[in-house]
Coordinates of C-alpha atoms in Angstrom, one line a residue:
M191 CA 0.0 -0.2 -0.3
S192 CA 1.4 3.5 -1.0
N193 CA 2.0 6.2 1.9
D194 CA -0.9 8.3 0.5
D195 CA -3.3 5.4 0.5
A196 CA -2.6 4.5 3.7
Y197 CA -2.6 8.0 5.2
E198 CA -6.3 8.2 3.8
L199 CA -6.8 5.0 5.6
W200 CA -5.4 6.0 8.4
A201 CA -7.5 9.2 8.6
L202 CA -10.6 7.2 7.8
L203 CA -10.1 4.7 10.7
G204 CA -9.1 8.1 13.3
E205 CA -12.9 9.7 12.0
Q206 CA -15.2 6.8 11.8
G207 CA -13.7 4.0 13.3
K208 CA -15.0 1.8 10.5
A209 CA -14.0 -0.1 7.2
P210 CA -14.4 1.4 3.9
T211 CA -17.4 0.2 1.6
Q212 CA -15.9 0.5 -1.9
I213 CA -15.1 -3.3 -2.3
A214 CA -12.4 -3.0 -4.9
K215 CA -10.2 -0.3 -3.2
A216 CA -11.0 -1.6 0.5
N217 CA -9.6 -5.4 -0.4
E218 CA -5.8 -4.5 0.5
A219 CA -7.1 -1.7 3.2
L220 CA -9.1 -4.1 5.2
N221 CA -6.3 -6.8 5.0
I222 CA -3.8 -4.5 6.4
Y223 CA -6.0 -4.2 9.8
S224 CA -8.2 -7.4 9.6
V225 CA -7.6 -9.6 12.6
G226 CA -9.2 -12.8 13.5
I227 CA -11.9 -13.3 10.5
Q228 CA -9.8 -14.6 8.2
P229 CA -10.7 -18.2 9.1
W230 CA -14.3 -17.6 8.7
I231 CA -13.8 -16.0 5.5
D232 CA -12.1 -19.5 4.1
R233 CA -14.8 -21.6 4.9
L234 CA -17.2 -19.6 3.3
S235 CA -15.0 -19.3 0.4
K236 CA -14.3 -22.9 0.1
T237 CA -17.8 -24.1 1.1
Y238 CA -19.8 -21.6 -1.3
L239 CA -17.6 -19.4 -3.5
K240 CA -15.8 -22.4 -4.6
R241 CA -18.9 -24.7 -4.7
L242 CA -22.0 -24.2 -4.2
C243 CA -22.9 -20.4 -5.6
K244 CA -21.5 -21.3 -8.7
S245 CA -24.9 -22.8 -9.5
N246 CA -27.4 -21.9 -7.1
S247 CA -28.3 -19.4 -4.5
H248 CA -27.3 -19.4 -0.9
F249 CA -27.9 -16.8 1.7
K250 CA -26.3 -16.2 5.7
L251 CA -27.1 -13.5 8.1
V252 CA -24.5 -11.7 9.9
I253 CA -24.9 -10.9 13.5
A254 CA -23.0 -8.3 15.7
P255 CA -24.0 -5.3 18.2
Y256 CA -23.5 -2.0 17.0
G257 CA -20.0 -1.2 16.1
G258 CA -19.2 -4.8 16.1
G259 CA -17.5 -5.2 13.0
K260 CA -20.1 -6.3 10.5
T261 CA -19.3 -3.9 8.1
H262 CA -15.9 -5.0 8.1
F263 CA -16.6 -8.6 7.7
L264 CA -18.6 -8.0 4.5
V265 CA -16.6 -6.2 2.9
S266 CA -13.4 -8.2 3.5
L267 CA -15.9 -11.1 2.1
G268 CA -16.5 -8.9 -0.9
G269 CA -12.7 -8.7 -1.7
R270 CA -12.5 -12.6 -1.0
A271 CA -15.4 -13.0 -3.9
L272 CA -13.5 -10.6 -6.1
D273 CA -10.6 -12.8 -5.9
E274 CA -12.8 -15.7 -7.0
N275 CA -13.7 -14.6 -9.9
Y276 CA -17.4 -13.0 -8.3
A277 CA -19.1 -9.7 -9.3
V278 CA -19.9 -7.7 -5.8
S279 CA -22.3 -5.7 -5.0
Y280 CA -22.4 -3.6 -1.3
V281 CA -25.7 -2.6 -0.8
A282 CA -26.5 -0.4 2.7
C283 CA -30.3 -0.8 3.2
S284 CA -32.0 2.4 4.3
E285 CA -35.7 4.0 4.3
N286 CA -35.9 3.8 0.2
I287 CA -33.6 0.6 0.0
R288 CA -35.9 -2.1 1.5
F289 CA -36.8 -5.7 0.7
D290 CA -40.5 -4.8 0.1
N291 CA -38.8 -2.2 -2.6
C292 CA -36.8 -5.0 -4.5
F293 CA -36.5 -2.1 -7.9
E294 CA -34.7 0.4 -5.8
I295 CA -32.8 -2.6 -4.2
Y296 CA -31.9 -3.6 -7.9
R297 CA -30.9 0.0 -8.7
S298 CA -28.5 0.0 -5.9
F299 CA -27.2 -3.1 -7.0
L300 CA -26.3 -2.2 -10.1
N301 CA -25.1 1.2 -9.3
N302 CA -22.7 -0.4 -6.9
L303 CA -21.6 -3.3 -8.8
T304 CA -18.1 -4.3 -9.1
L305 CA -16.2 -6.5 -11.3
P306 CA -12.4 -8.5 -10.3
G307 CA -9.8 -6.2 -11.6
L308 CA -11.7 -3.3 -12.0
N309 CA -12.0 0.0 -10.4
G310 CA -15.0 1.6 -11.6
T311 CA -18.7 0.3 -10.7
G312 CA -21.8 0.2 -12.6
L313 CA -23.6 -0.6 -15.9
S314 CA -21.1 0.8 -18.2
T315 CA -18.1 -0.1 -16.4
L316 CA -19.8 -4.1 -16.9
I317 CA -20.6 -3.4 -20.3
E318 CA -17.4 -1.5 -21.6
E319 CA -15.0 -2.9 -19.4
W320 CA -15.9 -6.4 -18.6
I321 CA -18.7 -7.8 -21.2
I322 CA -17.2 -6.6 -24.3
P323 CA -13.1 -7.3 -24.1
H324 CA -14.1 -10.9 -22.4
K325 CA -16.8 -11.6 -25.2
L326 CA -14.4 -10.0 -28.0
K327 CA -11.6 -12.3 -26.8
T328 CA -13.4 -15.3 -27.0
I329 CA -15.1 -15.0 -30.2
R330 CA -11.7 -13.7 -31.6
E331 CA -9.7 -16.4 -30.8
K332 CA -12.4 -19.0 -31.5
A333 CA -14.3 -17.9 -34.6
P334 CA -12.9 -18.1 -38.2
D335 CA -15.4 -14.9 -39.0
P336 CA -15.1 -12.7 -35.7
E337 CA -17.6 -10.0 -37.1
K338 CA -20.2 -12.6 -38.0
A339 CA -20.0 -14.7 -35.2
I340 CA -20.2 -11.4 -33.0
E341 CA -23.5 -10.7 -34.7
M342 CA -24.6 -14.2 -34.3
W343 CA -24.1 -14.0 -30.7
L344 CA -25.7 -10.9 -30.3
N345 CA -28.9 -12.1 -32.0
T346 CA -28.7 -15.2 -29.9
L347 CA -28.5 -13.1 -26.5
Y348 CA -31.3 -11.4 -28.1
R349 CA -34.0 -14.2 -28.1
K350 CA -32.8 -15.5 -24.5
D351 CA -35.3 -16.1 -21.7
F352 CA -34.5 -14.6 -18.4
P353 CA -37.0 -13.8 -15.3
E354 CA -37.4 -10.6 -16.9
P355 CA -38.8 -11.3 -20.3
T356 CA -37.8 -7.9 -21.9
F357 CA -34.2 -8.2 -20.3
A358 CA -32.5 -9.9 -23.3
R359 CA -33.6 -7.7 -26.2
V360 CA -32.3 -4.7 -24.2
S361 CA -29.2 -5.8 -22.8
A362 CA -28.6 -7.0 -26.4
T363 CA -29.6 -3.6 -27.8
A364 CA -27.2 -1.6 -25.1
I365 CA -24.2 -4.1 -26.1
R366 CA -24.5 -3.9 -29.8
E367 CA -24.4 0.0 -29.7
L368 CA -20.7 -0.3 -27.9
M369 CA -19.7 -3.1 -30.1
D370 CA -20.9 -0.6 -33.1
T371 CA -21.5 -3.7 -35.3
E372 CA -24.4 -1.3 -36.4
S373 CA -26.4 1.5 -35.9
A374 CA -28.4 1.6 -32.7
P375 CA -29.8 4.7 -32.0
T376 CA -31.8 3.3 -28.9
G377 CA -28.4 2.2 -27.2
D378 CA -28.7 5.0 -24.8
A379 CA -32.5 4.4 -24.0
A380 CA -31.6 0.8 -23.4
F381 CA -28.7 1.8 -21.0
R382 CA -31.2 3.8 -18.7
W383 CA -33.5 1.2 -18.8
L384 CA -31.5 -1.7 -17.6
R385 CA -30.2 1.0 -14.8
G386 CA -33.7 1.4 -13.5
E387 CA -34.3 4.7 -14.9
I388 CA -37.3 3.6 -16.6
D389 CA -39.3 7.1 -16.2
T390 CA -36.7 8.6 -18.7
L391 CA -37.6 6.8 -21.9
T392 CA -39.8 8.5 -24.2
K393 CA -42.9 6.8 -25.9
N394 CA -40.7 6.2 -29.3
E395 CA -37.8 5.0 -27.1
Q396 CA -40.0 2.3 -25.5
S397 CA -42.0 1.6 -28.6
V398 CA -38.3 1.2 -30.1
L399 CA -37.1 -1.3 -27.3
K400 CA -41.1 -3.1 -27.3
V401 CA -41.0 -2.5 -23.5
S402 CA -43.9 -1.2 -21.3
S403 CA -44.2 1.5 -18.6
I404 CA -44.3 0.1 -15.5
S405 CA -46.7 1.3 -12.5
A406 CA -45.7 2.0 -9.1
K407 CA -47.5 -1.1 -8.0
E408 CA -45.7 -3.4 -10.3
R409 CA -42.2 -1.9 -9.6
N410 CA -41.2 -4.3 -6.7
E411 CA -42.0 -7.4 -8.7
F412 CA -40.6 -5.6 -11.9
G413 CA -37.3 -5.0 -9.5
R414 CA -37.0 -8.6 -8.5
R415 CA -37.1 -9.9 -11.9
L416 CA -34.6 -7.7 -13.0
L417 CA -32.2 -8.9 -10.2
L418 CA -32.8 -12.3 -11.1
S419 CA -32.0 -11.7 -14.7
M420 CA -28.9 -9.7 -13.8
C421 CA -27.6 -12.3 -11.7
I422 CA -28.3 -15.1 -14.9
F423 CA -26.9 -12.7 -17.2
L424 CA -23.4 -12.0 -15.3
K425 CA -22.9 -15.8 -15.3
E426 CA -22.2 -15.8 -19.0
F427 CA -19.3 -13.5 -19.2
D428 CA -16.5 -15.5 -17.4
L429 CA -17.9 -14.8 -13.8
N430 CA -18.4 -17.5 -11.0
G431 CA -21.6 -15.8 -9.9
V432 CA -22.5 -12.9 -7.7
V433 CA -22.1 -11.7 -4.2
I434 CA -24.8 -9.3 -2.6
L435 CA -23.5 -7.7 0.9
F436 CA -26.7 -6.4 2.3
D437 CA -25.7 -4.1 5.1
E438 CA -27.8 -2.2 7.8
V439 CA -30.5 -4.5 7.5
E440 CA -31.8 -3.6 11.1
T441 CA -32.4 -0.1 9.9
L442 CA -35.3 -1.9 7.9
F443 CA -36.9 -3.4 10.9
N444 CA -37.9 0.4 12.9
A445 CA -41.5 -0.1 11.2
K446 CA -44.4 -1.2 13.2
G447 CA -47.5 -3.5 12.7
K448 CA -48.5 -4.1 9.4
A449 CA -45.6 -2.1 7.8
L450 CA -43.1 -4.5 9.7
L451 CA -44.9 -7.4 8.3
R452 CA -44.5 -6.4 4.9
V453 CA -40.8 -6.2 5.2
L454 CA -40.5 -9.3 7.1
S455 CA -42.4 -11.0 4.3
A456 CA -40.5 -9.0 1.6
M457 CA -37.3 -10.3 3.0
R458 CA -38.4 -14.1 3.2
V459 CA -39.7 -13.8 -0.5
L460 CA -36.2 -12.6 -1.4
L461 CA -34.9 -15.5 0.3
D462 CA -36.9 -17.9 -1.8
L463 CA -36.7 -15.9 -5.0
P464 CA -34.4 -17.9 -6.9
V465 CA -36.3 -21.4 -6.2
G466 CA -37.6 -22.8 -9.2
I467 CA -35.5 -20.8 -11.4
S468 CA -34.3 -23.0 -14.4
G469 CA -30.6 -23.8 -14.2
G470 CA -30.6 -21.9 -11.0
V471 CA -29.3 -18.6 -10.1
P472 CA -25.2 -18.5 -9.0
L473 CA -25.9 -15.8 -5.8
F474 CA -24.5 -15.7 -2.6
A475 CA -26.3 -13.1 -0.5
V476 CA -24.9 -11.9 3.0
F477 CA -27.5 -9.7 5.3
S478 CA -25.9 -7.8 8.4
A479 CA -27.8 -7.1 11.1
V480 CA -27.8 -6.5 15.2
P481 CA -28.7 -9.2 17.3
D482 CA -32.3 -7.4 18.1
V483 CA -33.4 -8.3 14.5
L484 CA -33.9 -11.7 15.3
E485 CA -36.6 -11.0 17.9
Q486 CA -38.7 -9.6 15.0
F487 CA -37.9 -12.6 13.1
S488 CA -40.7 -14.3 15.7
K489 CA -43.2 -12.2 14.3
Y490 CA -43.0 -14.1 10.8
P491 CA -42.3 -17.7 11.6
A492 CA -41.7 -18.6 7.7
L493 CA -38.8 -16.3 8.1
Q494 CA -37.8 -17.3 11.3
Q495 CA -37.8 -21.1 10.2
R496 CA -35.6 -20.1 7.2
M497 CA -32.9 -18.7 9.1
A498 CA -33.0 -20.3 12.1
V499 CA -29.9 -22.7 13.3
A500 CA -30.1 -26.1 13.6
G501 CA -27.9 -28.2 15.5
A502 CA -24.2 -26.6 15.8
S503 CA -23.5 -22.7 15.1
F504 CA -21.0 -21.3 12.5
G505 CA -18.5 -20.7 14.9
E506 CA -18.9 -24.2 16.1
G507 CA -18.0 -25.4 13.1
N508 CA -21.1 -25.8 11.2
N509 CA -20.7 -24.1 7.8
F510 CA -24.2 -24.5 6.8
A511 CA -25.6 -22.5 9.5
P512 CA -27.4 -19.6 8.3
Q513 CA -26.1 -16.9 11.2
L514 CA -22.7 -16.0 11.7
D515 CA -22.3 -14.5 15.5
L516 CA -19.3 -12.6 15.3
N517 CA -19.3 -12.6 18.9
E518 CA -17.9 -16.0 18.5
L519 CA -14.8 -15.0 16.8
G520 CA -12.8 -15.4 20.1
S521 CA -11.8 -13.2 23.5
Q522 CA -12.1 -9.3 22.9
K523 CA -9.0 -8.4 24.7
E524 CA -6.8 -10.3 22.6
F525 CA -8.9 -9.5 19.2
L526 CA -8.6 -5.9 20.0
N527 CA -4.8 -6.0 21.0
S528 CA -4.1 -8.0 18.1
M529 CA -5.6 -5.4 15.7
G530 CA -4.2 -2.4 17.9
L531 CA -0.7 -3.6 17.2
K532 CA -2.0 -4.1 13.3
L533 CA -2.8 -0.3 13.8
L534 CA 0.5 0.6 14.8
N535 CA 2.1 -0.9 11.8
L536 CA -0.7 1.3 9.5
G537 CA 0.4 4.3 11.4
E538 CA 4.0 4.0 10.4
T539 CA 3.3 3.5 6.6
A540 CA 0.9 6.2 6.4
T541 CA 2.9 8.9 8.7
D542 CA 6.2 7.7 8.3
H543 CA 6.8 8.2 11.9
T544 CA 8.7 5.2 13.6
F545 CA 6.6 4.6 17.3
N546 CA 8.1 3.1 20.2
K547 CA 6.7 -0.5 20.1
Q548 CA 7.5 -0.7 24.0
I549 CA 5.7 2.2 24.8
Q550 CA 2.7 2.0 22.3
S551 CA 2.4 -2.3 23.0
E552 CA 1.5 -1.0 26.7
N553 CA -1.0 1.6 25.4
I554 CA -2.7 -0.7 23.7
L555 CA -2.9 -3.7 25.7
R556 CA -4.3 -1.3 28.5
L557 CA -6.8 0.1 26.2
A558 CA -7.5 -3.3 24.7
A559 CA -8.5 -4.5 28.4
V560 CA -10.4 -1.0 28.7
A561 CA -12.1 -1.5 26.0
A562 CA -13.5 -5.5 26.6
N563 CA -14.3 -4.4 29.7
T564 CA -16.6 -1.2 29.3
D565 CA -20.0 -1.4 29.2
L566 CA -21.7 0.8 26.1
D567 CA -24.6 0.2 24.1
V568 CA -22.4 -0.6 21.3
N569 CA -19.3 -3.1 20.2
A570 CA -16.2 -2.5 21.3
R571 CA -14.3 -3.1 18.2
R572 CA -15.4 0.3 16.1
L573 CA -14.8 2.3 19.5
F574 CA -11.4 0.5 19.9
V575 CA -10.1 1.7 16.1
K576 CA -10.9 5.2 16.7
A577 CA -9.7 5.8 20.0
C578 CA -6.2 3.6 18.8
V579 CA -5.9 5.8 15.7
N580 CA -6.5 9.2 17.7
I581 CA -4.3 8.2 20.6
L582 CA -1.4 7.3 18.2
D583 CA -1.7 9.9 15.7
Q584 CA -1.8 12.5 19.1
Q585 CA 1.8 11.4 20.0
I586 CA 3.2 12.0 16.8
A587 CA 2.9 15.6 17.4
V588 CA 3.0 16.1 21.5
G589 CA 5.7 13.2 22.2
E590 CA 4.8 9.6 23.2
R591 CA 4.4 8.3 26.5
E592 CA 2.5 5.6 28.4
Y593 CA -1.3 6.5 29.2
S594 CA -2.7 5.3 32.6
E595 CA -6.1 2.8 32.4
S596 CA -7.9 6.3 33.6
E597 CA -6.8 8.5 31.4
L598 CA -7.2 5.5 28.1
R599 CA -10.7 5.1 30.0
E600 CA -11.7 8.5 29.0
R601 CA -10.3 8.8 26.0
Y602 CA -12.2 5.7 24.9
R603 CA -15.7 7.3 25.9
G604 CA -14.6 9.9 24.6
S605 CA -14.7 8.2 21.0
F606 CA -18.1 6.9 21.6
D607 CA -19.3 10.1 22.4
L608 CA -18.5 11.3 19.0
I609 CA -19.5 8.7 17.3
K610 CA -23.1 8.5 18.7
S611 CA -23.5 12.1 18.3
S612 CA -22.3 11.8 14.6
E613 CA -25.0 9.3 14.1
E614 CA -27.8 11.0 16.1
E615 CA -27.0 13.8 13.5
E616 CA -27.5 11.3 10.3
M617 CA -30.5 10.4 11.7
E618 CA -31.6 13.9 12.1
T619 CA -30.9 14.9 8.6

């Protein structure tokens, strides 16, 4: 990692205490200060990425308190999925991006779609930098008449069957324009349709593409069909499948009464959506949430049963357990101490400062003990990262020294107050 990239990560951890979510850029960053999660990532990769999800869909729920490393785990898994040749998308749930609004889920999924070895995201990157180069290379290596073979492939794509019936011809139209095999004035309209910008299409563009307007009532189901279609479509272009990382799922369960039941029902529908699709859907979807959501599942037995752990937990070695409780990763104090030592190395790369290892090892060990033994309404990991980086960074300017346990406790508490204040401001805006 370059000095500038390390300093950017150092600043992010000092300000927010949490992992970046841009999958392609975050992969290297997370490896620098990740601790303890790699054995679980390895197990998921061996069981699902290397085998099961190449042909069928599987789902997991990552559980941890606020600040407990859920985003870090998701993004680390996303980085591994890129290494295993999957397309990956990070989807942060919110008031608008929710399971009972699958059209917005699809739009967010496509906007954040990341491909192996590429820095860009979204539809343009997918078609211009992945689909066309990979397909053209394959055709030119194998076909005696590449131009004719390209046209035959596009015509075949145009007629393929997908869960969304119009998906094939619209995607073929978008690709055709960029390949310049013939004039395709509706290519831009096809791009907008695939991105979910369906309200921007004129009547004439709809007519040429042979698509209809989609009413508000129809859009949830339309979004589901688009999501399934895109997952199946991507498999055709030298990818093993698709990984979707749904973060902050707990934000959806603030609803009450019938509204909550709609969210629960929609989540269950999403889990069962690939069932019965001919040929299977190559998808690994991982949700993250705080433990409280498990209580909400009890209000919808079909979902509760779908996500229930039977027999051993994942932490006990059951790779097929639907839940991954990050609290089962091991001793909190040892975990935090190891992470602090990695942050110390990151700080030296970022700032070009050589720390006194003896002094800082003692500070980190005491801070880890404080974090593990302090009972706040968030998990220790995010607070520890934020406090550790700020303490180290301050000492570069004012000089290194050992901190007492009481002083570290105050600084740790101060990091909690800053995070809490920041999150309250975000909820109000």
